[in-house]
Short mmCIF file of C-alpha atoms in Angstrom, two decimals:
data_model
loop_
_atom_site.label_atom_id
_atom_site.label_comp_id
_atom_site.label_asym_id
_atom_site.label_seq_id
_atom_site.Cartn_x
_atom_site.Cartn_y
_atom_site.Cartn_z
CA MET A 1 64.78 5.87 16.96
CA ASN A 2 64.62 2.54 15.13
CA ARG A 3 63.23 0.83 18.21
CA GLU A 4 60.54 3.52 18.53
CA LEU A 5 59.57 3.21 14.86
CA THR A 6 59.43 -0.57 15.16
CA PHE A 7 57.25 -0.27 18.25
CA LEU A 8 54.88 2.23 16.56
CA ARG A 9 54.57 0.04 13.47
CA THR A 10 53.88 -3.03 15.56
CA PHE A 11 51.32 -1.13 17.64
CA ALA A 12 49.57 0.23 14.51
CA ILE A 13 49.40 -3.22 12.89
CA ALA A 14 48.09 -4.81 16.10
CA THR A 15 45.45 -2.07 16.42
CA VAL A 16 44.23 -2.56 12.84
CA ILE A 17 44.08 -6.35 13.27
CA GLY A 18 42.15 -5.93 16.51
CA MET A 19 39.64 -3.56 14.93
CA LEU A 20 39.10 -5.91 11.99
CA ALA A 21 38.59 -8.86 14.32
CA PHE A 22 36.13 -6.90 16.47
CA THR A 23 34.17 -5.71 13.42
CA SER A 24 34.04 -9.23 12.00
CA LEU A 25 32.74 -10.68 15.25
CA ALA A 26 30.17 -7.88 15.59
CA PHE A 27 28.70 -8.54 12.13
CA LYS A 28 28.67 -12.31 12.73
CA SER A 29 26.76 -11.96 15.97
CA THR A 30 23.54 -13.99 15.97
CA GLU A 31 21.94 -11.88 18.70
CA ASN A 32 19.13 -9.50 17.70
CA GLN A 33 19.95 -5.84 18.01
CA LYS A 34 17.62 -3.89 20.28
CA PHE A 35 16.62 -0.25 19.83
CA SER A 36 14.41 1.96 21.96
CA GLU A 37 13.69 4.23 19.00
CA ILE A 38 14.87 4.48 15.42
CA ASP A 39 14.33 7.14 12.72
CA VAL A 40 14.53 5.86 9.15
CA GLU A 41 13.33 6.98 5.72
CA ARG A 42 13.01 3.54 4.14
CA ILE A 43 13.38 -0.12 5.14
CA ASN A 44 13.77 -2.96 2.63
CA ILE A 45 12.85 -6.42 3.94
CA ILE A 46 14.82 -9.00 1.93
CA GLU A 47 15.27 -12.77 1.75
CA LYS A 48 18.70 -14.42 2.07
CA ASP A 49 19.01 -14.45 -1.73
CA GLY A 50 18.50 -10.66 -1.86
CA THR A 51 14.87 -10.73 -3.10
CA VAL A 52 12.98 -7.70 -1.77
CA LYS A 53 9.75 -8.88 -0.08
CA MET A 54 8.54 -5.68 1.57
CA ILE A 55 9.34 -1.97 1.48
CA ILE A 56 8.37 0.47 4.24
CA THR A 57 9.02 4.02 3.06
CA ASN A 58 8.32 7.71 3.35
CA VAL A 59 7.06 9.84 0.44
CA ASP A 60 10.43 10.94 -0.95
CA ARG A 61 11.86 7.40 -1.13
CA PHE A 62 8.69 5.73 -2.45
CA PRO A 63 9.46 3.78 -5.69
CA ASN A 64 8.31 5.92 -8.61
CA GLY A 65 9.24 4.12 -11.84
CA LYS A 66 12.90 5.09 -11.92
CA ASP A 67 13.68 2.37 -9.39
CA LEU A 68 14.34 -1.25 -10.23
CA ILE A 69 13.02 -3.56 -7.50
CA ASN A 70 14.13 -7.18 -7.96
CA GLY A 71 15.31 -6.20 -11.43
CA LYS A 72 11.84 -4.97 -12.45
CA PRO A 73 10.66 -1.37 -13.06
CA THR A 74 8.06 0.11 -10.71
CA ASN A 75 4.86 2.00 -11.47
CA GLU A 76 5.89 5.42 -12.81
CA SER A 77 2.39 6.95 -12.94
CA ARG A 78 1.50 6.07 -9.34
CA LYS A 79 1.40 8.98 -6.89
CA LYS A 80 4.10 8.75 -4.23
CA ARG A 81 2.77 8.33 -0.68
CA SER A 82 4.03 7.05 2.63
CA GLY A 83 3.30 3.36 3.09
CA MET A 84 4.29 -0.20 2.31
CA LEU A 85 4.73 -2.35 -0.79
CA PHE A 86 4.59 -6.17 -0.84
CA PHE A 87 6.42 -8.51 -3.25
CA ASN A 88 5.90 -12.21 -3.94
CA GLU A 89 8.47 -15.01 -4.18
CA ASP A 90 9.18 -14.10 -7.83
CA GLY A 91 9.96 -10.51 -6.84
CA ILE A 92 6.77 -9.11 -8.42
CA GLU A 93 4.78 -6.44 -6.58
CA CYS A 94 1.62 -8.01 -5.16
CA GLY A 95 -0.03 -5.30 -3.09
CA GLY A 96 0.53 -2.49 -0.66
CA PHE A 97 -0.73 -0.07 1.94
CA ILE A 98 -0.73 3.70 1.40
CA TYR A 99 -2.35 6.67 3.11
CA ASP A 100 -2.39 10.45 3.08
CA GLY A 101 -4.31 13.45 4.42
CA ARG A 102 -3.91 17.20 4.20
CA LYS A 103 -5.75 20.50 4.19
CA ASN A 104 -6.50 22.06 0.80
CA GLU A 105 -8.50 24.90 -0.75
CA ASN A 106 -11.76 22.98 -0.24
CA GLY A 107 -11.05 22.02 3.36
CA HIS A 108 -9.23 18.69 3.41
CA SER A 109 -8.57 15.49 1.48
CA ALA A 110 -7.56 12.19 3.08
CA GLY A 111 -7.66 8.48 2.41
CA LEU A 112 -6.06 5.08 2.69
CA SER A 113 -5.81 1.98 0.52
CA LEU A 114 -4.83 -1.59 1.38
CA THR A 115 -4.62 -3.73 -1.77
CA TYR A 116 -3.87 -7.30 -2.82
CA ASP A 117 -2.97 -7.95 -6.45
CA GLN A 118 -3.49 -10.88 -8.74
CA TYR A 119 -0.27 -12.50 -9.96
CA ASP A 120 1.63 -10.04 -12.18
CA GLY A 121 -1.45 -7.77 -12.30
CA ASP A 122 -3.34 -5.15 -10.36
CA GLN A 123 -5.55 -5.21 -7.28
CA VAL A 124 -8.32 -7.79 -7.07
CA MET A 125 -9.18 -6.90 -3.49
CA GLN A 126 -8.99 -3.44 -1.95
CA LEU A 127 -9.89 -1.82 1.36
CA ILE A 128 -10.27 1.86 0.57
CA THR A 129 -11.40 4.99 2.42
CA GLN A 130 -11.82 8.51 1.04
CA ASP A 131 -12.62 11.60 3.11
CA TYR A 132 -12.83 15.01 1.44
CA MET A 133 -14.65 18.34 1.37
CA LYS A 134 -16.44 19.74 -1.69
CA ASP A 135 -18.72 22.81 -1.80
CA ASP A 136 -18.67 22.97 2.03
CA LYS A 137 -19.98 19.40 2.25
CA ARG A 138 -18.03 16.46 3.62
CA TYR A 139 -17.97 13.13 1.77
CA VAL A 140 -16.73 9.94 3.42
CA THR A 141 -16.69 6.55 1.69
CA SER A 142 -15.30 3.31 3.11
CA ASN A 143 -15.47 0.09 1.10
CA LEU A 144 -14.15 -3.40 0.75
CA VAL A 145 -13.99 -3.85 -3.03
CA PHE A 146 -13.54 -7.00 -5.12
CA ASN A 147 -12.46 -6.50 -8.74
CA ASP A 148 -12.22 -8.53 -11.91
CA GLN A 149 -9.04 -8.16 -13.94
CA THR A 150 -9.41 -8.25 -17.71
CA GLY A 151 -5.74 -7.36 -18.14
CA LYS A 152 -2.65 -6.27 -16.23
CA THR A 153 -3.37 -2.57 -15.76
CA SER A 154 -5.74 -0.54 -13.57
CA SER A 155 -7.59 0.66 -16.68
CA GLN A 156 -8.62 -2.97 -17.24
CA MET A 157 -9.88 -3.38 -13.67
CA VAL A 158 -13.66 -3.73 -13.16
CA PRO A 159 -15.29 -3.57 -9.71
CA ARG A 160 -17.71 -6.47 -9.18
CA MET A 161 -18.70 -6.23 -5.52
CA MET A 162 -18.49 -3.52 -2.86
CA LEU A 163 -19.30 -3.69 0.83
CA GLY A 164 -19.42 -0.44 2.77
CA LYS A 165 -20.53 3.17 2.64
CA THR A 166 -21.16 5.23 -0.50
CA GLY A 167 -20.77 8.96 -1.01
CA ALA A 168 -24.57 9.30 -0.90
CA GLY A 169 -24.57 7.94 2.65
CA SER A 170 -25.91 4.44 1.92
CA ASN A 171 -24.41 1.46 3.75
CA GLY A 172 -24.71 -1.98 2.22
CA LEU A 173 -23.72 -4.62 -0.32
CA PHE A 174 -23.47 -3.55 -3.95
CA ILE A 175 -23.07 -6.15 -6.76
CA LEU A 176 -22.08 -5.09 -10.27
CA ALA A 177 -21.97 -6.62 -13.76
CA ASP A 178 -18.76 -7.28 -15.69
CA ASP A 179 -18.98 -3.79 -17.20
CA GLY A 180 -19.16 -2.15 -13.76
CA SER A 181 -22.87 -1.26 -13.95
CA PRO A 182 -25.10 -1.97 -10.90
CA ARG A 183 -27.16 -5.16 -10.79
CA ALA A 184 -28.24 -5.60 -7.17
CA MET A 185 -28.05 -3.52 -4.00
CA PHE A 186 -29.00 -4.43 -0.46
CA TYR A 187 -28.51 -1.36 1.70
CA VAL A 188 -29.70 1.07 4.35
CA ASP A 189 -30.02 4.59 2.93
CA LYS A 190 -29.16 7.89 4.64
CA ASP A 191 -32.72 8.04 6.06
CA ASN A 192 -32.26 4.60 7.71
CA ASN A 193 -34.59 2.82 5.27
CA ALA A 194 -33.61 -0.77 4.39
CA LYS A 195 -33.88 -1.54 0.65
CA LEU A 196 -33.23 -4.30 -1.87
CA ASP A 197 -33.03 -3.14 -5.49
CA PHE A 198 -32.39 -5.01 -8.77
CA TYR A 199 -31.33 -3.31 -12.03
CA ASP A 200 -31.36 -4.10 -15.74
CA ASP A 201 -28.42 -3.53 -18.10
CA LYS A 202 -29.52 0.09 -18.62
CA GLY A 203 -29.37 0.89 -14.90
CA THR A 204 -33.15 0.95 -14.46
CA VAL A 205 -34.64 -0.51 -11.28
CA ILE A 206 -36.71 -3.55 -12.30
CA SER A 207 -37.62 -4.83 -8.84
CA SER A 208 -37.46 -3.56 -5.28
CA PHE A 209 -38.25 -4.66 -1.77
CA PRO A 210 -40.17 -3.16 -0.18
CA GLU A 211 -41.99 -2.14 -3.33
CA LYS A 212 -42.05 1.56 -4.08
#
């Protein structure tokens, strides 16, 4: 009996040591792991020091203000969507990519946004698309937008230049003043007429080509 107990103990200890050695070697392996397919709700891309540099996430695990990323709170008022968030070397959020689309009582609503932020602020460049139905009419806008930041929040963000398509169906370049009002527009309207318009500070057209 004693010999059997001694053998079992020795076998158990050897098994545990072997498992620990195997696990240690597996985690120290320098070879990349290969997967044919992987299902995941969220991926955090981190540096060696633990700084989060990118988050790829579904809706439920999207940071919503209760999370601390790199020791800093996230935007609580932002709507949660599937997408990506980018962080700079100081661990501060510096942009992201989000998208959504679904049917609703009006028909549908969809869109996407790719943004780049100024340091410790909000977006200064944004690629944005909106596609929605209202009163049985479809509206699609797609723009590359450049903003001025007068502060750190979106409420202090002023669009200064837009390149793309408006809700009225015009395609062109739209330049705005520091209060967001239009100053110059070079565009092709929904009737395929090319126009160049200039505006005063009250939004009145002061010059056009071709002349009206």
